[in-house]
mmCIF file of C-alpha atoms in Angstrom:
data_model
loop_
_atom_site.group_PDB
_atom_site.id
_atom_site.type_symbol
_atom_site.label_atom_id
_atom_site.label_comp_id
_atom_site.label_asym_id
_atom_site.label_seq_id
_atom_site.Cartn_x
_atom_site.Cartn_y
_atom_site.Cartn_z
ATOM 1 C CA UNK S 1 108.846 96.443 101.330
ATOM 2 C CA UNK S 2 106.405 95.094 102.428
ATOM 3 C CA UNK S 3 104.281 96.494 104.975
ATOM 4 C CA UNK S 4 103.136 95.172 108.451
ATOM 5 C CA UNK S 5 101.513 91.740 108.191
ATOM 6 C CA UNK S 6 98.942 89.559 110.226
ATOM 7 C CA UNK S 7 97.609 85.895 109.998
ATOM 8 C CA UNK S 8 95.268 84.342 109.561
ATOM 9 C CA UNK S 9 92.945 87.140 108.069
ATOM 10 C CA UNK S 10 89.959 85.593 109.153
ATOM 11 C CA UNK S 11 89.164 83.343 111.322
ATOM 12 C CA UNK S 12 85.642 81.514 113.549
ATOM 13 C CA UNK S 13 86.099 80.022 116.296
ATOM 14 C CA UNK S 14 84.686 78.176 119.195
ATOM 15 C CA UNK S 15 83.534 79.696 122.680
ATOM 16 C CA UNK S 16 86.027 77.486 125.165
ATOM 17 C CA UNK S 17 88.876 77.349 122.357
ATOM 18 C CA UNK S 18 92.607 78.430 121.545
ATOM 19 C CA UNK S 19 93.203 81.167 119.343
ATOM 20 C CA UNK S 20 96.722 82.394 118.307
ATOM 21 C CA UNK S 21 97.552 85.293 116.144
ATOM 22 C CA UNK S 22 100.600 86.469 114.165
ATOM 23 C CA UNK S 23 102.226 89.991 113.401
ATOM 24 C CA UNK S 24 105.633 90.206 111.058
ATOM 25 C CA UNK S 25 106.306 93.888 111.777
ATOM 26 C CA UNK S 26 108.615 96.353 108.762
ATOM 27 C CA UNK S 27 111.770 95.461 108.733
ATOM 28 C CA UNK S 28 114.015 96.770 111.011
ATOM 29 C CA UNK S 29 110.908 97.460 113.069
ATOM 30 C CA UNK S 30 111.602 96.064 116.732
ATOM 31 C CA UNK S 31 107.914 97.209 118.325
ATOM 32 C CA UNK S 32 104.460 95.371 117.327
ATOM 33 C CA UNK S 33 101.999 96.356 120.031
ATOM 34 C CA UNK S 34 98.508 94.586 119.958
ATOM 35 C CA UNK S 35 94.090 95.823 119.483
ATOM 36 C CA UNK S 36 91.450 94.609 120.354
ATOM 37 C CA UNK S 37 88.938 96.858 117.914
ATOM 38 C CA UNK S 38 84.725 95.781 118.757
ATOM 39 C CA UNK S 39 83.113 96.813 116.689
ATOM 40 C CA UNK S 40 81.593 100.555 116.625
ATOM 41 C CA UNK S 41 84.444 100.686 118.502
ATOM 42 C CA UNK S 42 88.412 102.636 118.445
ATOM 43 C CA UNK S 43 91.178 100.257 119.393
ATOM 44 C CA UNK S 44 91.423 99.954 122.705
ATOM 45 C CA UNK S 45 95.518 98.534 123.726
ATOM 46 C CA UNK S 46 96.202 94.453 124.866
ATOM 47 C CA UNK S 47 99.983 94.606 124.962
ATOM 48 C CA UNK S 48 103.717 96.357 123.336
ATOM 49 C CA UNK S 49 106.796 94.001 123.230
ATOM 50 C CA UNK S 50 110.444 95.691 122.064
ATOM 51 C CA UNK S 51 113.110 93.650 121.925
ATOM 52 C CA UNK S 52 111.451 91.350 123.006
ATOM 53 C CA UNK S 53 110.243 91.613 126.125
ATOM 54 C CA UNK S 54 107.233 93.595 127.970
ATOM 55 C CA UNK S 55 106.813 97.105 127.855
ATOM 56 C CA UNK S 56 103.005 97.612 128.437
ATOM 57 C CA UNK S 57 99.876 95.811 129.477
ATOM 58 C CA UNK S 58 96.336 96.836 128.688
ATOM 59 C CA UNK S 59 93.796 95.876 131.248
ATOM 60 C CA UNK S 60 92.819 92.489 129.556
ATOM 61 C CA UNK S 61 91.745 89.862 131.912
ATOM 62 C CA UNK S 62 95.189 86.834 131.623
ATOM 63 C CA UNK S 63 93.579 84.705 129.018
ATOM 64 C CA UNK S 64 95.170 87.844 126.644
ATOM 65 C CA UNK S 65 99.322 86.634 126.292
ATOM 66 C CA UNK S 66 102.310 87.660 123.597
ATOM 67 C CA UNK S 67 105.410 86.951 122.412
ATOM 68 C CA UNK S 68 108.178 88.277 120.370
ATOM 69 C CA UNK S 69 109.863 86.364 117.898
ATOM 70 C CA UNK S 70 114.512 86.639 118.623
ATOM 71 C CA UNK S 71 113.274 88.069 114.730
ATOM 72 C CA UNK S 72 110.487 90.172 116.811
ATOM 73 C CA UNK S 73 107.831 88.916 114.574
ATOM 74 C CA UNK S 74 105.064 88.712 117.142
ATOM 75 C CA UNK S 75 102.337 86.358 118.299
ATOM 76 C CA UNK S 76 99.463 86.708 120.284
ATOM 77 C CA UNK S 77 97.495 84.674 122.056
ATOM 78 C CA UNK S 78 93.757 83.735 123.371
ATOM 79 C CA UNK S 79 92.412 81.427 125.889
ATOM 80 C CA UNK S 80 88.822 79.498 126.924
ATOM 81 C CA UNK S 81 87.740 82.158 124.616
ATOM 82 C CA UNK S 82 84.041 83.769 124.609
ATOM 83 C CA UNK S 83 81.472 85.623 122.797
ATOM 84 C CA UNK S 84 83.176 88.587 123.595
ATOM 85 C CA UNK S 85 85.948 88.270 122.019
ATOM 86 C CA UNK S 86 85.034 88.500 118.475
ATOM 87 C CA UNK S 87 86.755 91.218 116.966
ATOM 88 C CA UNK S 88 89.470 93.254 114.731
ATOM 89 C CA UNK S 89 92.953 92.147 116.132
ATOM 90 C CA UNK S 90 95.434 94.701 115.374
ATOM 91 C CA UNK S 91 98.777 94.727 115.126
ATOM 92 C CA UNK S 92 101.008 98.006 115.151
ATOM 93 C CA UNK S 93 105.266 97.860 114.789
ATOM 94 C CA UNK S 94 107.384 101.037 115.156
ATOM 95 C CA UNK S 95 110.863 100.996 114.843
ATOM 96 C CA UNK S 96 110.912 102.742 118.168
ATOM 97 C CA UNK S 97 109.630 101.861 121.396
ATOM 98 C CA UNK S 98 107.463 105.071 121.940
ATOM 99 C CA UNK S 99 105.647 107.138 118.799
ATOM 100 C CA UNK S 100 106.819 110.521 120.777
ATOM 101 C CA UNK S 101 108.144 111.026 116.866
ATOM 102 C CA UNK S 102 105.743 108.921 114.338
ATOM 103 C CA UNK S 103 103.077 107.212 113.752
ATOM 104 C CA UNK S 104 102.694 103.412 114.302
ATOM 105 C CA UNK S 105 101.878 101.535 111.060
ATOM 106 C CA UNK S 106 99.197 99.554 111.452
ATOM 107 C CA UNK S 107 98.620 96.019 109.880
ATOM 108 C CA UNK S 108 95.305 95.191 108.345
ATOM 109 C CA UNK S 109 94.416 93.065 111.886
ATOM 110 C CA UNK S 110 92.525 89.610 112.119
ATOM 111 C CA UNK S 111 88.939 89.212 112.449
ATOM 112 C CA UNK S 112 88.480 86.940 115.506
ATOM 113 C CA UNK S 113 84.270 85.846 115.262
ATOM 114 C CA UNK S 114 83.691 83.349 117.751
ATOM 115 C CA UNK S 115 80.338 81.491 118.294
ATOM 116 C CA UNK I 1 88.536 102.475 128.266
ATOM 117 C CA UNK I 2 88.530 105.405 125.755
ATOM 118 C CA UNK I 3 90.670 108.151 126.197
ATOM 119 C CA UNK I 4 89.072 110.258 123.286
ATOM 120 C CA UNK I 5 85.840 111.346 122.009
ATOM 121 C CA UNK I 6 85.005 112.186 118.392
ATOM 122 C CA UNK I 7 82.674 114.567 117.288
ATOM 123 C CA UNK I 8 80.601 114.442 114.454
ATOM 124 C CA UNK I 9 80.009 110.641 115.446
ATOM 125 C CA UNK I 10 79.154 110.904 111.650
ATOM 126 C CA UNK I 11 79.261 112.954 109.662
ATOM 127 C CA UNK I 12 77.883 113.733 105.200
ATOM 128 C CA UNK I 13 79.372 115.758 102.351
ATOM 129 C CA UNK I 14 79.215 117.021 99.088
ATOM 130 C CA UNK I 15 83.012 116.791 97.342
ATOM 131 C CA UNK I 16 84.471 119.536 97.230
ATOM 132 C CA UNK I 17 83.241 120.426 100.524
ATOM 133 C CA UNK I 18 85.711 120.989 104.040
ATOM 134 C CA UNK I 19 85.123 117.720 106.758
ATOM 135 C CA UNK I 20 85.778 119.063 110.104
ATOM 136 C CA UNK I 21 86.622 116.060 112.765
ATOM 137 C CA UNK I 22 86.744 117.523 116.456
ATOM 138 C CA UNK I 23 88.234 115.601 119.582
ATOM 139 C CA UNK I 24 88.384 115.788 122.886
ATOM 140 C CA UNK I 25 90.543 114.241 125.777
ATOM 141 C CA UNK I 26 91.123 113.760 129.630
ATOM 142 C CA UNK I 27 93.687 113.678 130.393
ATOM 143 C CA UNK I 28 97.381 115.596 129.557
ATOM 144 C CA UNK I 29 99.633 113.508 126.172
ATOM 145 C CA UNK I 30 102.164 113.522 124.380
ATOM 146 C CA UNK I 31 101.544 113.542 121.428
ATOM 147 C CA UNK I 32 97.581 113.657 119.292
ATOM 148 C CA UNK I 33 98.050 111.793 116.321
ATOM 149 C CA UNK I 34 95.236 111.200 113.381
ATOM 150 C CA UNK I 35 94.296 107.729 112.483
ATOM 151 C CA UNK I 36 91.942 106.793 108.742
ATOM 152 C CA UNK I 37 90.258 103.028 108.572
ATOM 153 C CA UNK I 38 88.319 101.523 105.717
ATOM 154 C CA UNK I 39 86.041 100.347 106.060
ATOM 155 C CA UNK I 40 87.046 97.420 109.237
ATOM 156 C CA UNK I 41 90.462 97.029 108.166
ATOM 157 C CA UNK I 42 93.860 98.826 109.488
ATOM 158 C CA UNK I 43 94.445 101.614 110.530
ATOM 159 C CA UNK I 44 96.838 104.509 108.743
ATOM 160 C CA UNK I 45 98.357 107.264 110.194
ATOM 161 C CA UNK I 46 97.588 110.375 108.542
ATOM 162 C CA UNK I 47 99.221 112.821 110.444
ATOM 163 C CA UNK I 48 101.044 113.573 114.537
ATOM 164 C CA UNK I 49 101.366 117.229 116.716
ATOM 165 C CA UNK I 50 103.274 117.149 119.627
ATOM 166 C CA UNK I 51 101.488 118.451 123.057
ATOM 167 C CA UNK I 52 103.526 122.425 122.454
ATOM 168 C CA UNK I 53 102.486 123.068 118.357
ATOM 169 C CA UNK I 54 99.057 124.461 117.830
ATOM 170 C CA UNK I 55 98.667 124.136 114.623
ATOM 171 C CA UNK I 56 100.255 121.562 111.628
ATOM 172 C CA UNK I 57 99.653 120.801 107.573
ATOM 173 C CA UNK I 58 100.763 117.623 105.882
ATOM 174 C CA UNK I 59 98.061 118.129 101.780
ATOM 175 C CA UNK I 60 94.990 118.357 102.324
ATOM 176 C CA UNK I 61 94.721 117.638 106.160
ATOM 177 C CA UNK I 62 94.807 120.380 108.707
ATOM 178 C CA UNK I 63 95.395 119.996 112.379
ATOM 179 C CA UNK I 64 94.895 121.418 115.658
ATOM 180 C CA UNK I 65 95.389 121.648 119.084
ATOM 181 C CA UNK I 66 94.356 123.417 121.804
ATOM 182 C CA UNK I 67 95.593 121.301 125.176
ATOM 183 C CA UNK I 68 93.926 124.485 127.972
ATOM 184 C CA UNK I 69 90.737 122.658 126.512
ATOM 185 C CA UNK I 70 92.168 119.064 125.615
ATOM 186 C CA UNK I 71 90.929 119.509 121.870
ATOM 187 C CA UNK I 72 92.122 119.026 118.243
ATOM 188 C CA UNK I 73 90.470 118.724 115.073
ATOM 189 C CA UNK I 74 90.628 117.699 111.801
ATOM 190 C CA UNK I 75 89.692 119.534 108.736
ATOM 191 C CA UNK I 76 90.003 118.141 105.650
ATOM 192 C CA UNK I 77 89.474 120.192 102.474
ATOM 193 C CA UNK I 78 88.515 119.766 99.254
ATOM 194 C CA UNK I 79 87.396 116.221 99.944
ATOM 195 C CA UNK I 80 87.309 113.548 97.774
ATOM 196 C CA UNK I 81 84.177 110.454 98.115
ATOM 197 C CA UNK I 82 88.399 108.176 98.667
ATOM 198 C CA UNK I 83 88.488 110.206 101.958
ATOM 199 C CA UNK I 84 84.927 107.675 103.063
ATOM 200 C CA UNK I 85 87.009 106.407 105.528
ATOM 201 C CA UNK I 86 85.877 106.598 109.614
ATOM 202 C CA UNK I 87 88.612 109.346 111.571
ATOM 203 C CA UNK I 88 90.464 108.708 114.911
ATOM 204 C CA UNK I 89 92.302 110.450 117.492
ATOM 205 C CA UNK I 90 94.055 108.515 119.474
ATOM 206 C CA UNK I 91 96.546 110.369 122.446
ATOM 207 C CA UNK I 92 99.588 109.575 123.635
ATOM 208 C CA UNK I 93 99.903 109.898 127.347
ATOM 209 C CA UNK I 94 102.776 111.489 129.083
ATOM 210 C CA UNK I 95 105.336 108.752 130.302
ATOM 211 C CA UNK I 96 103.830 105.800 128.342
ATOM 212 C CA UNK I 97 104.312 104.234 124.937
ATOM 213 C CA UNK I 98 100.735 102.862 123.971
ATOM 214 C CA UNK I 99 97.893 105.039 122.161
ATOM 215 C CA UNK I 100 94.587 105.556 123.536
ATOM 216 C CA UNK I 101 91.829 106.504 120.547
ATOM 217 C CA UNK I 102 88.013 107.471 120.542
ATOM 218 C CA UNK I 103 85.641 105.986 119.277
ATOM 219 C CA UNK I 104 86.421 107.762 115.685
ATOM 220 C CA UNK I 105 83.863 109.677 113.190
ATOM 221 C CA UNK I 106 82.914 107.923 110.137
ATOM 222 C CA UNK I 107 83.193 109.947 107.038
ATOM 223 C CA UNK I 108 80.876 109.254 103.898
ATOM 224 C CA UNK I 109 81.361 112.090 101.137
ATOM 225 C CA UNK I 110 79.273 111.496 98.125
ATOM 226 C CA UNK I 111 80.111 112.305 93.761
#
């Protein structure tokens, strides 16, 4: 079975541009969460979607948005990129909306560099 | 914001030695999880311990949880060079479905 797949692997964008990151969860998993990991820090929660509905949102500006499609894949959009948006963006999938009993499965991430 | 704080920030040991990492957190939790990250790539789930559990084992991993002190420790026994990675604790807060991560411990295991 394929794990969580994210695309692209690496991305370089210019300040002010917009970017779309993609994530395909493990087959059968209905929940997708997005995390931002700045160099030297732990991941920070951005969004969670379950059954195509937003279930949670972290402390990020409105420039960040996401959606989940009927096949449970997800996109993360970031508008008006800032240098500080440079980070590793991680997608995590899970069967249920919570991780009370099981941990999340993470993808390998998209490394975004804003210049 | 970061919930957990791992200690030490970095740890360097020889193969065969044990490695102990600690994590402290601030608010009440549903469970605490440990993840490993190699070279800034994806996170791998290692072990989950619920708030009503005190100790858990998985292979060479041993995790303890002390909710009165709001702390946890991860012990890796008989370490191998392949254990070289960053290790993060993450808490699942009561009533929420999101994980809050600490800043991590970088473990270097030398042959």
